[in-house]
Amino acid sequence: MSAQKNRLATGGRIDRSRPVRFTFDGKAYYGYQGDSLASALLANGVTLVGRSFKYHRPRGIVSAGAEEPNALIEVGTGNRREPNTRAPQIELYDGLTTASQNRWPSLDFDLGAVNSCLSRFFPSGFYYKTFKWPKDGWLFYEKFIRRMAGLGTGSTEADPDRYDKVYGHCDVMVVGGGPAGIAAALAAGRAGARVVLVDEQSELGGSLLSERDRSIDGKPAMDWVAAAEAELAAMPEVKVLTRTTAFAYLDANMLSCVERITDHIGPNASGPRQRLWRIRAREVILATGSIERPLVYSDNDRPGCMLASAGRTYVNRYGTAPGQRVVILTNNDTAYQTALDFAAAGVSVAAVVDLRANPQGALVQATRDKGIEVIANSAITHVKGAKQVKEVDVMSLSADGKSVTGGVRHIYCDTVLSSGGWQPTVHLHSQTRAKVVWNEELHAFVPGPVMPGQNNVSVGAAKGVFGLADCLAEGHEAGAEAARRFGFTNAAGSAAGAEAEPAAEPLRPMWIVPSDKPVGQGGKHFVDYQNDVTAADVMLAHREGYLSVEHLKRYTTMGMATDQGKTSNVNALAIMAGLRGMNIPEVGTTTFRPPYTPVTFGVFAGPDKGDFLDPIRKTPIHQWHADHGAAFECVGQWHRAWYYPKAGESMHDAVNREVKATRDSVGIVDASTLGKIDIQGPDAAWFLNMVYTNAWTKLEPGKCRYGFMCGEDGMVFDDGVTSRIAENHFHMTTTTGGAARVLSWLEEWHQCEWPDRKVYFTSVTEQWAVFALNGPNSRKVLEKVVSGIDLSEEAFPFMSWRDCEVAGVKARIFRISFTGALSFEVNVPPSYALHVWRALMSAGEEFNITPYGTEALHVLRAEKGFVIVGQETDGTMTPQDLGFEWIIGKAKPDFIGRRSHLRSDTARPDRKHLVGLLTENPQEVLPEGAQIVEHVKDKPPMTMIGHVTSSYWSPNANRSIAMAVIKNGRNRMGQTVYLPYDGKVVAARIAKTDFLQDGAAANA
Amino acid sequence: MLLISCPYCGPRDEHEFSYGHEAHIARPTLEQQQTMSDAEWADYLFMRKNPKGVHFERWVHSRGCRQWFNVARHTVTHEIIKVYPMGEPAPNLEQK
């Protein structure tokens, strides 16, 4: 344990009675409850916390908030390790384990730092240059770049934590719990509106948390916050979410927020770790505050270089000095408040260096009165010290402020605080795709007009209004106004008041602070710390013609890291404007996109993972399959029995046995997943005529018909058997995977094109369990359990259906076949499914009835050349391509896709046709997807004429069988083609697709 | 996420809906089909407007009442300007 050498004796919102132990890079430290990791590290005198992205330069903590570009930390270990978290936003808890990133072998001694010495060989755009030259350069450099440039590494193990998702709805959503946001929530809440207030910090207060002695309504500001919090908590329609970041402003006033529920307690906490909120608000009040800009001075990235406002936060909120002796560099008055607060806390301020010629504002005078030296019209030209600031050089500015002059003053210090002015946090405003506009007085972007439909208003610092009294008044008015607009009329009360700030003088914009050497020589002027982009890089981009902001950003990678350029975008833009001799608004600005800060993948996934990712559908007798050792495969959401291996059987053995038993005697398959749609209405037959390629009007009740559905482009879309139950009643079956799509398709055509047609569609997929008996003995099995009908060929012919009873259960049997064998498809209500299945199994015992799975089903249908839509077809096959010329209703004037069949390309005779393929070596089973060529060459490219769509070992043909689509295939019967794959070439003969005739003969 | 007012159910989140395509593309009548060229048929089949501004399109409340309806939506602002039933002609809106 080391002493907290920078901890101040008193002050701060930390609980000194509760010390908290944590580790950083394996070393143990103590902080206090209420500390952030950043404040605790600073209290312990740890200023070196990371290595930079490209040059591996030593880096320290820059900020006290979400904008932190340097102090990126790996939190946790093992399966909970999370990279790239911002040290100022990590709350300390007992046992917190943290580590620095991007260093090897250690933070203190990092070999990658050699990159810094070689920096002239790694200019901006280096990666892109390796793409261009030398040839293959990127391939060579990539390995090194990937290793050397980078951030933290996430865990590769499964995340053990739970995440939650919830929707919220409110009248007024307030983003930001500072003075403006609290005032807005109070006013809207008092008026009676439903309000949600979110704030990313651990407690409400916003900027007030960093104040030393402000008061509101005559009492200490934080007392006012506490009273407001209590009042809000008592309102039943108001919800306050702290530790909650609104990271995305989506369409129609929906904000995505992440609530960090237990991150501040650690992995032993109960409950979900984080929660994703999607909140739809009628009005959004953006009270998101502002972020201080650093100044771009020479070697401004030394550990110890920090934002002036951050230094103030550490002293006032955390009771921690960032260092022992501080120099402040500023171009505006706000940094003097830092000087005064440091003086009040007893931290030594060596000097305030002001870029302005003659600052005389009230805070400046107060600082001078405290005996702190103010060095006006001067700049810091060097910062010395590699791993910790040791000294700064100060020189006077020339008249135009573009260079320095005169003698050098060396000032000993360990911390440099800089302030380059304030940029309103316009991120959420910008995420709505609304513009931001440049304000010449503030030298900052402020929100422009809001987008239509995105009802929001920016208030307080987020709008560029910085006075406390003004923020309170604006927030109050916005909250009251929103509530009033939505009809809430209770008294909103009056705005809280605060004393005015001392009058301030304007800031002096100076986007590059000059040094005694030209920019790019000597020290480095960093613009973007996190991506190691310097002012010299921006100049290089300018010289090479990357002038627009978007080009600059992509070329230098400026603003593209995890901090999204929160501290760098405006500085880079302003430097580019200067180089181009333009005003800043003429150069433009980048658009901010979600997320505001990085969001864990876990919270997006929420509970929707593993078995909860997608619904799992099971047939009514799923458990029977499982009990009988079935292996399952996923078909869409369905889990279907794939095959039923017996002891010692491989998949191949089991499938062969199932296929053989079905052809030789009888097999049974659970086909309950088949899509089924009940179609009724006087126009049902007319409608089927339109959606199928063949004719349906004359189909008699009691009969079934096979049909193809095409898209309007003429390509096969689904297939299946549809049966006429009664004059105005049909039972349609679809492919298992296509059921939902087909129902939607029917509904769309009905509602959008033929709404006057009287026809109704109802999904009945799960209202019928379907068991298909196949094989020569299937009738004998069924006869034992059926009653009410005659199963003979004459009484119950192929392609017809009958109602009857099976094992005492009302059933509907279809005489349709997907194997080419004698077949009966037994449909029963699902609640009786297991009973009927067992009855069929018992009845079939004497015939060796064999349950078969989807694999055998595929082999059995392929033996007879039956197609599967989605396997033989891929959205480019017409029924004619599949050899189903006969299924096109020639006499029918119209159906969906008909006109497309007449298009010259669709009608030509040499399209790809579905054909059979018989390998020369009957043992060789082709891989599905294998490409087919006519002429083999030594190596690709070769002219491909088609590919294999289905391929199996057929135990009944006793050889391999395959189906393929081949250009002009039907006119190439008997020709030999070649399939080069896996370093060999397999020859195969084009054949018909009925392999039990053609294939058997070929093998004989 | 868009907020879409289903004409039958009221305002619902976008994820309850599915996008169809451009609205008001009438299927050519049988007579038209018989006389139109392949190019004209291809135009009906494949060519869709992609305006920067107001777009008339059809949506379906696929995870709700399953009814199709038309929407006039601004492709830049994502503002939903009007929701109207199938069969109704496109409203005459000033191009925003």
XYZ file of N, CA, C and O in Angstrom, chain A residues 167 169 250-254 278 280 432-433 451-454 690 712-714 740 743-744 747-749 751-754 893-900 902-905, chain B residues 1-4 12-15 20-21 25-30 33-34 36-39 41-42 44-46 58 60 65-69 75-79 86 96:
328
model
N -38.436 -0.844 -22.224
C -38.938 0.301 -22.973
C -39.507 1.329 -21.998
O -40.075 0.961 -20.971
N -41.678 5.223 -21.787
C -42.492 6.212 -22.505
C -42.714 7.390 -21.579
O -42.996 7.197 -20.394
N -32.436 8.484 -31.594
C -32.928 7.823 -32.804
C -34.169 8.545 -33.327
O -34.579 9.567 -32.785
N -34.756 7.973 -34.391
C -35.887 8.630 -35.044
C -37.066 8.813 -34.093
O -37.298 8.003 -33.199
N -37.846 9.837 -34.368
C -39.120 10.076 -33.687
C -38.956 10.085 -32.170
O -39.713 9.447 -31.446
N -37.943 10.827 -31.736
C -37.764 11.052 -30.295
C -37.596 9.778 -29.495
O -38.147 9.654 -28.407
N -36.888 8.835 -30.036
C -36.548 7.670 -29.223
C -35.068 7.764 -28.842
O -34.212 7.962 -29.699
N -34.948 1.953 -24.013
C -35.347 2.657 -25.236
C -36.547 3.510 -24.846
O -37.624 2.978 -24.566
N -39.179 6.484 -25.513
C -39.850 7.336 -26.506
C -40.480 8.492 -25.753
O -41.286 8.283 -24.843
N -29.539 13.605 -34.424
C -30.843 13.658 -35.104
C -30.695 14.133 -36.548
O -31.676 14.283 -37.249
N -29.465 14.374 -36.955
C -29.102 14.896 -38.273
C -29.409 16.390 -38.395
O -29.411 16.935 -39.486
N -34.581 19.054 -36.166
C -35.198 18.337 -37.289
C -36.698 18.225 -37.055
O -37.144 18.015 -35.920
N -37.482 18.295 -38.138
C -38.915 18.096 -37.962
C -39.186 16.693 -37.403
O -38.518 15.733 -37.790
N -40.116 16.597 -36.496
C -40.447 15.299 -35.917
C -39.555 14.911 -34.763
O -39.822 13.941 -34.077
N -38.453 15.624 -34.579
C -37.565 15.343 -33.456
C -37.736 16.495 -32.469
O -36.972 17.455 -32.469
N -54.331 -17.334 -59.540
C -53.412 -16.206 -59.710
C -52.038 -16.470 -59.090
O -51.035 -15.998 -59.596
N -43.358 -12.361 -59.287
C -43.747 -11.679 -60.523
C -42.595 -11.715 -61.541
O -42.802 -11.532 -62.729
N -41.400 -11.986 -61.072
C -40.258 -12.118 -61.983
C -40.205 -13.490 -62.645
O -39.287 -13.778 -63.403
N -41.181 -14.358 -62.326
C -41.268 -15.654 -62.997
C -40.449 -16.747 -62.341
O -40.438 -17.887 -62.790
N -44.287 -18.898 -43.413
C -44.618 -17.524 -43.026
C -44.540 -16.597 -44.239
O -45.377 -15.712 -44.427
N -47.655 -17.078 -46.499
C -48.845 -16.427 -45.935
C -48.775 -14.915 -46.161
O -49.742 -14.287 -46.596
N -47.608 -14.327 -45.895
C -47.450 -12.884 -46.111
C -47.654 -12.518 -47.573
O -48.240 -11.483 -47.891
N -51.343 -12.592 -48.416
C -52.008 -11.429 -47.814
C -51.661 -10.139 -48.564
O -52.517 -9.281 -48.775
N -50.398 -10.022 -48.953
C -49.997 -8.794 -49.649
C -50.738 -8.653 -50.974
O -51.287 -7.596 -51.280
N -50.776 -9.724 -51.772
C -51.463 -9.640 -53.067
C -52.945 -9.375 -52.868
O -53.551 -8.596 -53.602
N -54.506 -7.914 -50.233
C -54.821 -6.583 -49.689
C -54.430 -5.453 -50.629
O -55.097 -4.426 -50.688
N -53.303 -5.641 -51.346
C -52.776 -4.517 -52.125
C -53.251 -4.538 -53.578
O -53.333 -3.489 -54.203
N -53.497 -5.715 -54.133
C -53.804 -5.768 -55.562
C -55.259 -6.156 -55.841
O -55.877 -5.630 -56.746
N -55.773 -7.101 -55.053
C -57.136 -7.594 -55.323
C -57.976 -7.534 -54.060
O -58.542 -8.554 -53.616
N -55.153 -17.190 -68.631
C -54.707 -15.910 -69.176
C -53.655 -15.240 -68.294
O -52.745 -14.597 -68.800
N -53.778 -15.408 -66.990
C -52.900 -14.612 -66.127
C -52.591 -15.374 -64.843
O -53.435 -16.113 -64.331
N -51.379 -15.240 -64.393
C -50.990 -15.621 -63.029
C -49.711 -14.861 -62.700
O -49.058 -14.326 -63.615
N -49.373 -14.795 -61.426
C -48.198 -14.017 -61.027
C -46.953 -14.675 -61.639
O -46.692 -15.850 -61.390
N -46.220 -13.922 -62.422
C -44.999 -14.431 -63.043
C -45.158 -14.818 -64.505
O -44.185 -15.038 -65.202
N -46.391 -14.879 -64.967
C -46.624 -15.375 -66.329
C -45.940 -14.506 -67.381
O -45.251 -15.019 -68.264
N -46.130 -13.198 -67.256
C -45.558 -12.311 -68.269
C -44.030 -12.430 -68.290
O -43.405 -12.347 -69.356
N -43.453 -12.680 -67.135
C -42.000 -12.788 -67.084
C -41.493 -14.037 -67.809
O -40.369 -14.055 -68.313
N -42.359 -14.920 -70.524
C -42.292 -14.593 -71.957
C -41.112 -13.680 -72.282
O -40.852 -13.407 -73.449
N -40.429 -13.192 -71.263
C -39.271 -12.325 -71.531
C -38.215 -13.133 -72.276
O -38.061 -14.337 -72.044
N -37.475 -12.458 -73.147
C -36.567 -13.194 -74.027
C -35.563 -14.020 -73.225
O -35.277 -15.172 -73.553
N -35.084 -13.453 -72.112
C -34.076 -14.190 -71.356
C -34.685 -15.386 -70.640
O -34.046 -16.420 -70.497
N -35.539 4.732 -34.241
C -36.619 3.844 -34.637
C -37.859 4.667 -34.959
O -38.293 5.471 -34.154
N -38.415 4.451 -36.154
C -39.581 5.223 -36.554
C -40.764 4.915 -35.635
O -40.840 3.844 -35.044
N -41.649 5.861 -35.543
C -42.922 5.649 -34.861
C -43.987 5.716 -35.954
O -44.174 6.763 -36.572
N -44.634 4.594 -36.217
C -45.567 4.519 -37.340
C -46.978 4.354 -36.796
O -47.229 3.492 -35.952
N -47.159 2.697 -33.264
C -46.380 1.553 -32.793
C -44.937 1.725 -33.277
O -44.685 2.398 -34.276
N -44.012 1.052 -32.581
C -42.607 1.102 -32.976
C -42.390 0.429 -34.332
O -43.051 -0.543 -34.660
N -41.421 0.948 -35.025
C -41.084 0.453 -36.365
C -40.881 -1.063 -36.401
O -41.218 -1.715 -37.385
N -40.326 -1.630 -35.330
C -39.982 -3.051 -35.415
C -41.214 -3.962 -35.442
O -41.082 -5.151 -35.664
N -42.555 -2.721 -47.348
C -42.839 -3.408 -48.608
C -41.981 -2.829 -49.702
O -40.824 -3.192 -49.876
N -42.523 -1.885 -50.415
C -41.748 -1.174 -51.442
C -42.520 0.080 -51.809
O -43.489 0.442 -51.138
N -47.752 1.258 -57.363
C -47.298 0.636 -58.606
C -48.384 -0.364 -58.993
O -48.490 -1.436 -58.407
N -49.201 0.023 -59.951
C -50.325 -0.839 -60.330
C -49.814 -1.989 -61.178
O -48.961 -1.809 -62.049
N -50.338 -3.166 -60.916
C -49.972 -4.316 -61.759
C -50.636 -4.132 -63.120
O -51.845 -3.857 -63.197
N -49.856 -4.260 -64.186
C -50.462 -4.074 -65.510
C -51.622 -5.043 -65.723
O -51.568 -6.189 -65.284
N -52.653 -4.548 -66.366
C -53.796 -5.413 -66.661
C -53.369 -6.462 -67.680
O -52.310 -6.355 -68.306
N -54.209 -7.448 -67.848
C -53.902 -8.513 -68.806
C -53.675 -7.935 -70.203
O -52.726 -8.303 -70.893
N -50.368 -6.295 -70.298
C -49.299 -7.298 -70.312
C -49.088 -7.847 -71.713
O -47.966 -8.158 -72.112
N -50.197 -7.974 -72.450
C -50.088 -8.590 -73.767
C -49.473 -7.650 -74.796
O -48.933 -8.107 -75.786
N -47.376 -4.869 -73.823
C -46.189 -4.127 -73.388
C -44.897 -4.860 -73.760
O -44.865 -6.093 -73.871
N -43.855 -4.072 -73.980
C -42.558 -4.648 -74.356
C -41.879 -5.235 -73.118
O -42.280 -4.964 -71.982
N -40.854 -6.034 -73.371
C -40.073 -6.574 -72.266
C -39.508 -5.444 -71.401
O -39.460 -5.546 -70.175
N -39.087 -4.375 -72.061
C -38.495 -3.257 -71.315
C -39.532 -2.610 -70.406
O -39.253 -2.273 -69.255
N -42.187 -4.079 -69.204
C -42.468 -5.039 -68.125
C -41.343 -4.992 -67.074
O -41.599 -5.003 -65.867
N -40.113 -4.921 -67.529
C -38.977 -4.846 -66.614
C -39.066 -3.580 -65.758
O -38.725 -3.588 -64.574
N -41.802 -2.153 -64.760
C -42.785 -2.452 -63.707
C -42.166 -3.350 -62.636
O -42.362 -3.155 -61.436
N -41.403 -4.329 -63.092
C -40.850 -5.316 -62.168
C -39.771 -4.735 -61.251
O -39.771 -4.985 -60.052
N -38.857 -4.011 -61.843
C -37.612 -3.726 -61.129
C -37.383 -2.266 -60.767
O -36.681 -1.982 -59.802
N -45.225 1.436 -49.168
C -46.216 0.668 -48.431
C -45.550 -0.200 -47.363
O -44.455 -0.710 -47.547
N -46.460 -2.943 -43.863
C -47.436 -3.880 -43.314
C -47.172 -4.021 -41.809
O -46.030 -4.059 -41.372
N -51.619 -6.279 -36.716
C -52.881 -6.663 -37.354
C -52.681 -7.247 -38.745
O -53.635 -7.668 -39.372
N -51.450 -7.227 -39.244
C -51.086 -7.797 -40.549
C -51.750 -7.071 -41.723
O -51.902 -7.633 -42.806
N -52.128 -5.823 -41.503
C -52.748 -5.054 -42.587
C -51.701 -4.191 -43.295
O -50.815 -3.620 -42.672
N -51.846 -4.128 -44.604
C -51.003 -3.259 -45.419
C -51.605 -1.862 -45.466
O -52.826 -1.712 -45.414
N -50.726 -0.858 -45.580
C -51.204 0.521 -45.726
C -50.078 1.338 -46.351
O -48.952 0.855 -46.497
N -37.453 11.029 -46.889
C -36.277 10.162 -46.806
C -35.071 10.853 -46.176
O -34.090 10.195 -45.858
N -35.128 12.160 -46.026
C -34.011 12.857 -45.381
C -34.280 13.032 -43.890
O -33.447 12.676 -43.057
N -35.449 13.522 -43.579
C -35.745 13.775 -42.160
C -36.357 12.552 -41.477
O -36.455 12.513 -40.259
N -36.781 11.589 -42.261
C -37.479 10.384 -41.758
C -38.855 10.730 -41.183
O -39.483 9.900 -40.542
N -39.281 11.935 -41.409
C -40.590 12.341 -40.914
C -41.679 11.553 -41.648
O -41.635 11.425 -42.878
N -54.610 1.396 -48.049
C -54.410 0.884 -49.406
C -55.586 1.337 -50.262
O -56.712 1.420 -49.781
N -41.045 18.493 -49.678
C -40.381 19.176 -48.560
C -38.885 19.228 -48.826
O -38.320 18.294 -49.333
